Amino acid sequence: MKEYKGKRIVKGSSQLHQKIEKSQLDVISAPCILCPHSFSFLGDIDSHSGKITRIDSPCKDMYISQQILAFTASKGSSSGCVILSSLAKQGKGPMAIITMQPADYNLVEGAILGGIPFIAEVDPKFFEEIQTGMQIKIQEGVCTLLEEKVLEYK
Amino acid sequence: MKLTEYENRMLQGEYGPICAEALDYLVQFGDAFGAEKLIDISYSHYPAEMAIYDGFCEDVEHYANQGIQVAIPTTSSTLCCDLEDPSLTNCPSYLSNLQEKTKHAFRKMGILQTFTCTPQQIGFVPPMGSYISSVESSAIIYFNSVVGARTNRGGLFTRYSSVTGKYPAMGYLLDENRVPSCYCEVSIDPNYLTRLDQWSVLGYLIGEYAQDQVPYINSSKKYKPTMSQLVSLGAAMATSGSVTLFHWKGITPEATQYETSSLKHLPHLFISEKEMMETQEKFTEIQENQPIDFVVLGCPHANLSMIQYIAEKIEGRIIHENVTFWVCTNRMTKLQASNLGFTQKLERAGVRLIADTCPVESHMRSNICTRHGIPFPCYQTMISNSLKMLHYSRNLLGVKPALLSTDQCIESAIQGKRVSIYWKKDGCNERI
């Protein structure tokens, strides 16, 4: 299995607001949602349900809960941090976030508060290999494609 | 991260558990990005803790009840309603009552109840080169670019900066990250850049291209943007991208540090009137003469001169009965507008001068409407001079957008239908 390097920004934690050193999630394996565009947590997603609402996104109507959310870069309003941590509080946040571009400070604040692992600057080749519904694994700062079969999205 | 003796004492709890926790979060945050130390900051713009997000008002109330006070001058961002008169935005009382908790909590913590996205327009203009911590993407880009103060795209950690007066030395606080990384050549007839909608379109195009880079903007033409126009420009850049800082030769203070010729090797964008008009069309889904029901000006929040302009334009006229017309601002400016008679002129015409909030931050989002049994969408159409407002409202409020000049917005509100759009300067200077 090919491994692709990224930069681990937030380790993540299993429980909300728990200090990240105490309960670190070493390995996360989940299906991914690949948004082949930059992503704004204000406007591109429903802040209560975690459903992607952006009209021109191929991921429209998908829920990010229990998925690893992958997008190129974050953009837009600084409310993004509030929405991400709010989703995490409700248990509707993603299992992890991976991005191609360097991490956005605003979103990282939301990820720390929500205990969501965040890997940035992931090798762009990884984004070419994965599709929405494929099972991927992240460990430390390394991303791996586990299963090329695309799971039917529910 | 290397901490000072004072910071170490704070981390050990000498100044109370809240400060210790706040500093701990900032250290974690700084470690995530490899920051070597913490920096003293002199001002903070704090997130609003809006009632439309579950648990946030209760959370800040709990925080304030522990007796913590902010350590530096701190202003606050927008709420989900006009707290002095929630009926102006038809906010459900459940939400406005919940939002009241924020006001009391902020008072306890010593946070100024400014409730605005544009603190720079009410006098919070930190000195050039000072370190600050701010939320609100349009204020952040303005502080960095136009004022020359230094902040990253802040979020909820602004709370921790406010109570400790500290922020990790990283990102846009450091010289090396303020260097231009892409180049934009603007070749637009200055007559096409006289209105807020046009500056908004220009910003949107630059943001779309630059994303998270630092654009250096250059032009052989001379522009003399007003404060409002630069606010619109930056707000749009931080909507289509996550631009935190831009330099514009002849306009922003740090641009003088760079030689244009030495930057021409950077990734390049060329913007002419053609690209401007294409973007304007993309955000104009309402056809000419189609009925409209919602007009919004004041995104980001209007300053006093914009309110004056709208009030004088609309004086003696009345908006169409099917149209709701909001001008959004902050409570201090609203008070000044009332003292000067502008509010009364607007009200006589049927325009609502709204403080503390805006449509995007209000209960009109689809998920809030669903939860409170409010028919969605609250409005079918939205006419505005702000691309930021239209960009977010299209998705969040479910409206059909149209981008018009301030004058065209006012005229559409009076006629109850979208008036024709003319792109060139029509001899009218918006004076905003």
JSON list of C-alpha atoms in Angstrom, two decimals, chain B residues 41-49 60 63 68-78 102-103 105-116 118-120 122-126 131-135 143 155-166 332:
[
{"chain": "B", "resi": 41, "resn": "ILE", "atom": "CA", "xyz": [-1.01, 41.44, 21.80]},
{"chain": "B", "resi": 42, "resn": "SER", "atom": "CA", "xyz": [-2.62, 44.82, 22.30]},
{"chain": "B", "resi": 43, "resn": "TYR", "atom": "CA", "xyz": [-6.19, 44.37, 21.02]},
{"chain": "B", "resi": 44, "resn": "SER", "atom": "CA", "xyz": [-8.66, 41.60, 20.39]},
{"chain": "B", "resi": 45, "resn": "HIS", "atom": "CA", "xyz": [-11.88, 41.30, 18.36]},
{"chain": "B", "resi": 46, "resn": "TYR", "atom": "CA", "xyz": [-13.88, 38.51, 19.94]},
{"chain": "B", "resi": 47, "resn": "PRO", "atom": "CA", "xyz": [-16.35, 36.09, 18.31]},
{"chain": "B", "resi": 48, "resn": "ALA", "atom": "CA", "xyz": [-20.00, 36.76, 19.00]},
{"chain": "B", "resi": 49, "resn": "GLU", "atom": "CA", "xyz": [-21.03, 33.45, 20.58]},
{"chain": "B", "resi": 60, "resn": "VAL", "atom": "CA", "xyz": [-19.79, 31.94, 27.34]},
{"chain": "B", "resi": 63, "resn": "TYR", "atom": "CA", "xyz": [-17.11, 31.13, 31.27]},
{"chain": "B", "resi": 68, "resn": "ILE", "atom": "CA", "xyz": [-12.60, 35.95, 34.32]},
{"chain": "B", "resi": 69, "resn": "GLN", "atom": "CA", "xyz": [-11.87, 39.36, 32.77]},
{"chain": "B", "resi": 70, "resn": "VAL", "atom": "CA", "xyz": [-10.21, 40.20, 29.48]},
{"chain": "B", "resi": 71, "resn": "ALA", "atom": "CA", "xyz": [-6.65, 41.49, 29.78]},
{"chain": "B", "resi": 72, "resn": "ILE", "atom": "CA", "xyz": [-6.63, 43.81, 26.75]},
{"chain": "B", "resi": 73, "resn": "PRO", "atom": "CA", "xyz": [-9.14, 46.10, 24.95]},
{"chain": "B", "resi": 74, "resn": "THR", "atom": "CA", "xyz": [-11.63, 43.68, 23.40]},
{"chain": "B", "resi": 75, "resn": "THR", "atom": "CA", "xyz": [-14.52, 44.34, 21.02]},
{"chain": "B", "resi": 76, "resn": "SER", "atom": "CA", "xyz": [-17.15, 41.82, 19.96]},
{"chain": "B", "resi": 77, "resn": "SER", "atom": "CA", "xyz": [-18.46, 40.59, 16.62]},
{"chain": "B", "resi": 78, "resn": "THR", "atom": "CA", "xyz": [-22.02, 40.22, 15.31]},
{"chain": "B", "resi": 102, "resn": "THR", "atom": "CA", "xyz": [-24.13, 36.83, 25.65]},
{"chain": "B", "resi": 103, "resn": "LYS", "atom": "CA", "xyz": [-24.60, 40.51, 26.35]},
{"chain": "B", "resi": 105, "resn": "ALA", "atom": "CA", "xyz": [-21.60, 37.61, 29.90]},
{"chain": "B", "resi": 106, "resn": "PHE", "atom": "CA", "xyz": [-19.60, 40.06, 27.79]},
{"chain": "B", "resi": 107, "resn": "ARG", "atom": "CA", "xyz": [-20.32, 42.84, 30.26]},
{"chain": "B", "resi": 108, "resn": "LYS", "atom": "CA", "xyz": [-19.04, 40.69, 33.12]},
{"chain": "B", "resi": 109, "resn": "MET", "atom": "CA", "xyz": [-15.88, 39.84, 31.21]},
{"chain": "B", "resi": 110, "resn": "GLY", "atom": "CA", "xyz": [-15.17, 43.44, 30.24]},
{"chain": "B", "resi": 111, "resn": "ILE", "atom": "CA", "xyz": [-15.75, 42.83, 26.53]},
{"chain": "B", "resi": 112, "resn": "LEU", "atom": "CA", "xyz": [-17.14, 45.87, 24.73]},
{"chain": "B", "resi": 113, "resn": "GLN", "atom": "CA", "xyz": [-20.59, 45.18, 23.32]},
{"chain": "B", "resi": 114, "resn": "THR", "atom": "CA", "xyz": [-19.84, 46.52, 19.87]},
{"chain": "B", "resi": 115, "resn": "PHE", "atom": "CA", "xyz": [-21.45, 43.56, 18.04]},
{"chain": "B", "resi": 116, "resn": "THR", "atom": "CA", "xyz": [-20.01, 44.44, 14.67]},
{"chain": "B", "resi": 118, "resn": "THR", "atom": "CA", "xyz": [-16.21, 46.20, 11.21]},
{"chain": "B", "resi": 119, "resn": "PRO", "atom": "CA", "xyz": [-14.64, 47.38, 14.49]},
{"chain": "B", "resi": 120, "resn": "GLN", "atom": "CA", "xyz": [-12.16, 49.41, 12.41]},
{"chain": "B", "resi": 122, "resn": "ILE", "atom": "CA", "xyz": [-15.86, 52.63, 14.95]},
{"chain": "B", "resi": 123, "resn": "GLY", "atom": "CA", "xyz": [-12.37, 53.65, 15.93]},
{"chain": "B", "resi": 124, "resn": "PHE", "atom": "CA", "xyz": [-10.58, 50.41, 16.70]},
{"chain": "B", "resi": 125, "resn": "VAL", "atom": "CA", "xyz": [-7.63, 51.01, 14.42]},
{"chain": "B", "resi": 126, "resn": "PRO", "atom": "CA", "xyz": [-4.54, 49.51, 16.05]},
{"chain": "B", "resi": 131, "resn": "TYR", "atom": "CA", "xyz": [0.08, 42.45, 17.18]},
{"chain": "B", "resi": 132, "resn": "ILE", "atom": "CA", "xyz": [-3.63, 41.75, 17.60]},
{"chain": "B", "resi": 133, "resn": "SER", "atom": "CA", "xyz": [-6.00, 38.81, 17.55]},
{"chain": "B", "resi": 134, "resn": "SER", "atom": "CA", "xyz": [-9.17, 39.11, 15.52]},
{"chain": "B", "resi": 135, "resn": "VAL", "atom": "CA", "xyz": [-12.14, 37.21, 14.17]},
{"chain": "B", "resi": 143, "resn": "PHE", "atom": "CA", "xyz": [-6.31, 45.17, 9.77]},
{"chain": "B", "resi": 155, "resn": "GLY", "atom": "CA", "xyz": [-11.64, 32.04, 15.68]},
{"chain": "B", "resi": 156, "resn": "LEU", "atom": "CA", "xyz": [-12.70, 30.83, 19.10]},
{"chain": "B", "resi": 157, "resn": "PHE", "atom": "CA", "xyz": [-9.13, 31.04, 20.43]},
{"chain": "B", "resi": 158, "resn": "THR", "atom": "CA", "xyz": [-9.54, 34.81, 20.39]},
{"chain": "B", "resi": 159, "resn": "ARG", "atom": "CA", "xyz": [-11.16, 34.16, 23.77]},
{"chain": "B", "resi": 160, "resn": "TYR", "atom": "CA", "xyz": [-7.90, 32.75, 25.09]},
{"chain": "B", "resi": 161, "resn": "SER", "atom": "CA", "xyz": [-5.91, 35.63, 23.61]},
{"chain": "B", "resi": 162, "resn": "SER", "atom": "CA", "xyz": [-8.27, 38.14, 25.19]},
{"chain": "B", "resi": 163, "resn": "VAL", "atom": "CA", "xyz": [-7.94, 36.76, 28.71]},
{"chain": "B", "resi": 164, "resn": "THR", "atom": "CA", "xyz": [-4.17, 36.20, 28.55]},
{"chain": "B", "resi": 165, "resn": "GLY", "atom": "CA", "xyz": [-3.10, 39.01, 26.19]},
{"chain": "B", "resi": 166, "resn": "LYS", "atom": "CA", "xyz": [-0.99, 36.45, 24.31]},
{"chain": "B", "resi": 332, "resn": "MET", "atom": "CA", "xyz": [-22.89, 52.95, 17.94]}
]
